[in-house]
Coordinates of C-alpha atoms and ligand atoms in Angstrom, one line a residue:
M1018 CA -1.0 -17.6 -19.0
T1019 CA -4.5 -16.3 -18.3
E1020 CA -4.7 -13.1 -16.3
W1021 CA -5.8 -14.8 -13.1
T1022 CA -3.1 -17.5 -13.3
Q1023 CA -0.6 -14.7 -13.6
V1024 CA -2.0 -13.1 -10.4
L1025 CA -1.7 -16.5 -8.7
A1026 CA 1.9 -16.8 -10.0
A1027 CA 2.6 -13.4 -8.4
A1028 CA 1.1 -14.6 -5.1
D1029 CA 3.2 -17.7 -5.2
A1030 CA 6.4 -15.7 -5.9
A1031 CA 5.6 -13.3 -3.1
A1032 CA 5.0 -16.1 -0.7
R1033 CA 8.4 -17.6 -1.5
W1034 CA 10.3 -14.3 -1.6
H1035 CA 8.9 -13.2 1.8
V1036 CA 8.9 -16.7 3.3
A1037 CA 11.0 -15.7 6.4
D1038 CA 9.4 -12.2 6.7
R1039 CA 7.1 -11.2 9.5
R1040 CA 5.2 -8.0 10.1
K1041 CA 6.5 -5.6 12.8
G1042 CA 3.4 -5.8 15.0
Q1043 CA 3.3 -7.9 18.2
A1044 CA 1.2 -10.5 16.4
K1045 CA 4.2 -11.1 14.1
E1046 CA 1.9 -12.1 11.3
P1047 CA 3.5 -13.7 8.2
Y1048 CA 4.3 -10.9 5.8
I1049 CA 2.3 -12.5 3.0
N1050 CA -0.8 -11.5 5.1
H1051 CA 0.0 -7.8 4.3
L1052 CA 0.6 -8.6 0.6
I1053 CA -2.7 -10.4 0.3
E1054 CA -4.6 -7.6 2.0
V1055 CA -3.1 -5.0 -0.3
A1056 CA -3.8 -7.2 -3.4
H1057 CA -7.4 -7.7 -2.2
L1058 CA -7.8 -3.9 -1.7
V1059 CA -6.6 -2.9 -5.2
G1060 CA -8.6 -5.8 -6.7
Q1061 CA -11.8 -4.5 -5.0
A1062 CA -11.0 -0.9 -5.8
T1063 CA -10.7 -1.7 -9.5
A1064 CA -13.6 -4.3 -9.5
G1065 CA -11.2 -6.9 -10.8
G1066 CA -10.5 -4.9 -13.9
D1067 CA -6.7 -4.5 -13.5
P1068 CA -5.0 -7.9 -12.9
A1069 CA -1.5 -6.5 -13.5
L1070 CA -2.1 -4.0 -10.6
V1071 CA -3.2 -6.9 -8.4
S1072 CA 0.0 -8.8 -9.3
A1073 CA 2.1 -5.7 -8.6
A1074 CA 0.4 -5.4 -5.2
F1075 CA 1.6 -8.9 -4.3
L1076 CA 5.1 -7.9 -5.4
H1077 CA 5.2 -4.3 -4.1
D1078 CA 7.7 -5.0 -1.4
A1079 CA 9.9 -7.5 -3.2
I1080 CA 12.5 -5.1 -4.5
E1081 CA 12.5 -2.9 -1.3
D1082 CA 12.5 -5.7 1.3
Q1083 CA 13.9 -8.8 -0.5
G1084 CA 16.3 -7.2 -3.0
V1085 CA 14.6 -8.9 -5.9
P1086 CA 15.9 -7.2 -9.1
A1087 CA 13.3 -5.2 -11.1
Q1088 CA 14.5 -7.1 -14.2
E1089 CA 13.5 -10.4 -12.6
I1090 CA 10.0 -9.1 -12.0
A1091 CA 9.9 -7.9 -15.6
R1092 CA 11.1 -11.2 -16.9
L1093 CA 8.5 -13.2 -14.9
F1094 CA 5.5 -10.8 -14.9
G1095 CA 6.1 -8.3 -17.7
A1096 CA 7.3 -4.7 -17.9
D1097 CA 4.0 -3.2 -16.8
V1098 CA 3.9 -5.1 -13.4
A1099 CA 7.6 -4.3 -12.9
A1100 CA 7.2 -0.6 -13.6
L1101 CA 4.3 -0.4 -11.0
V1102 CA 6.5 -2.1 -8.4
V1103 CA 9.4 0.2 -9.1
E1104 CA 7.1 3.2 -8.8
V1105 CA 6.2 2.2 -5.2
T1106 CA 9.7 1.2 -4.2
D1107 CA 11.8 3.5 -1.8
D1108 CA 15.5 4.0 -2.4
K1109 CA 16.9 1.9 0.5
S1110 CA 20.3 3.6 0.3
L1111 CA 18.7 6.6 1.9
E1112 CA 18.1 7.2 5.6
K1113 CA 14.6 6.3 6.9
A1114 CA 13.7 9.9 7.6
E1115 CA 14.7 11.0 4.1
R1116 CA 12.7 8.1 2.6
K1117 CA 9.7 9.2 4.5
R1118 CA 10.1 12.8 3.4
L1119 CA 10.5 11.8 -0.2
Q1120 CA 7.3 9.7 0.0
V1121 CA 5.4 12.8 0.8
L1122 CA 7.2 14.9 -1.8
N1123 CA 6.9 12.3 -4.6
A1124 CA 3.3 11.2 -3.9
P1125 CA 1.8 13.7 -6.4
K1126 CA 4.1 12.4 -9.2
K1127 CA 2.8 8.8 -9.0
S1128 CA 0.7 7.4 -11.8
A1129 CA -3.0 6.9 -10.9
R1130 CA -2.4 3.1 -10.7
A1131 CA 0.7 3.4 -8.5
A1132 CA -1.3 5.9 -6.4
L1133 CA -4.0 3.3 -5.8
L1134 CA -1.4 0.7 -4.8
K1135 CA 0.2 3.1 -2.4
L1136 CA -3.2 4.0 -1.0
A1137 CA -3.9 0.3 -0.4
D1138 CA -0.5 -0.2 1.2
K1139 CA -1.0 2.7 3.6
T1140 CA -4.6 1.4 4.4
S1141 CA -3.2 -2.0 5.3
N1142 CA -0.4 -0.5 7.4
L1143 CA -2.8 1.7 9.4
R1144 CA -5.1 -1.2 10.0
A1145 CA -2.1 -3.0 11.4
V1146 CA -1.2 0.0 13.6
A1147 CA -4.6 -0.4 15.2
A1148 CA -4.8 -4.2 15.3
S1149 CA -1.3 -5.2 16.1
P1150 CA 1.0 -2.2 16.9
A1151 CA 4.8 -2.6 16.7
E1152 CA 6.3 -3.5 20.0
G1153 CA 7.9 -0.6 21.9
W1154 CA 6.1 2.1 19.8
P1155 CA 4.7 4.6 22.3
A1156 CA 1.4 6.3 21.5
E1157 CA 3.2 9.4 20.2
R1158 CA 5.2 7.5 17.7
R1159 CA 2.1 5.6 16.4
L1160 CA 0.2 8.9 16.1
A1161 CA 3.1 10.5 14.2
Y1162 CA 3.0 7.5 11.8
V1163 CA -0.7 7.9 11.1
A1164 CA -0.2 11.6 10.5
W1165 CA 2.7 10.9 8.1
A1166 CA 0.6 8.3 6.2
R1167 CA -2.2 10.9 5.9
E1168 CA 0.3 13.4 4.5
V1169 CA 1.5 10.9 1.8
V1170 CA -2.0 9.9 0.9
A1171 CA -3.2 13.5 0.6
G1172 CA -0.7 13.9 -2.3
L1173 CA -1.8 10.9 -4.3
K1174 CA -3.8 11.6 -7.5
H1175 CA -6.5 9.0 -8.2
D1176 CA -10.3 9.0 -8.4
N1177 CA -11.1 6.0 -6.3
A1178 CA -13.6 7.2 -3.6
W1179 CA -14.1 3.8 -2.2
L1180 CA -10.4 3.2 -1.4
A1181 CA -10.0 6.8 -0.2
A1182 CA -12.8 6.1 2.3
E1183 CA -11.3 2.8 3.4
F1184 CA -8.0 4.7 4.1
V1185 CA -9.8 7.5 6.1
H1186 CA -11.7 4.8 8.1
A1187 CA -8.4 3.0 8.9
A1188 CA -6.6 6.2 9.9
D1189 CA -9.5 7.4 12.1
A1190 CA -9.8 4.0 13.7
A1191 CA -6.1 3.8 14.4
E1192 CA -6.0 7.2 16.0
A1193 CA -9.1 6.4 18.1
K1194 CA -7.6 3.2 19.3
I1195 CA -4.2 4.8 20.2
R1196 CA -5.9 7.7 22.1
A1197 CA -8.1 5.2 23.9
E1198 CA -5.1 3.3 25.1
A1199 CA -2.9 6.2 26.0
Ligands
ZN2389 ZN1 3.6 -2.8 1.9

């Protein structure tokens, strides 16, 4: 497989694995929209130079949300892609609050590539908080979510100024929108 056909294979697998999945926001977008956005962000951030990272972006929620085994991702897409997905996967056996605490604690331990993937994921999530907030989330809860995302991102070690700026822009815009509506 060429590199770009492997990226398309990852997009295809992601579309199938998340076929019944919707985003939490009131627009109830297909989940694949989020995966494409994250893949696009890491692709832009690396100027197309890291196709395995783009594949991992398509697959980054497959273990956590769809229970796809890491071994299956390794078999289909190789050990490098699988390792990246594992690096950004939370332990779902833990309580939500504990998972969120661990994301802050573990952010500085991520490899630079996994850090970029997490940064892209958080950027996409904050854009969604502004564009299509989850139903029933009061302003306070949405602001707390933005603050937590900023905390996770502050710990990530990478050298991508462009994606860092995209994140800050998304976080600032989300806060401004929430405050304007409150
Ligand atoms: Zn995600």
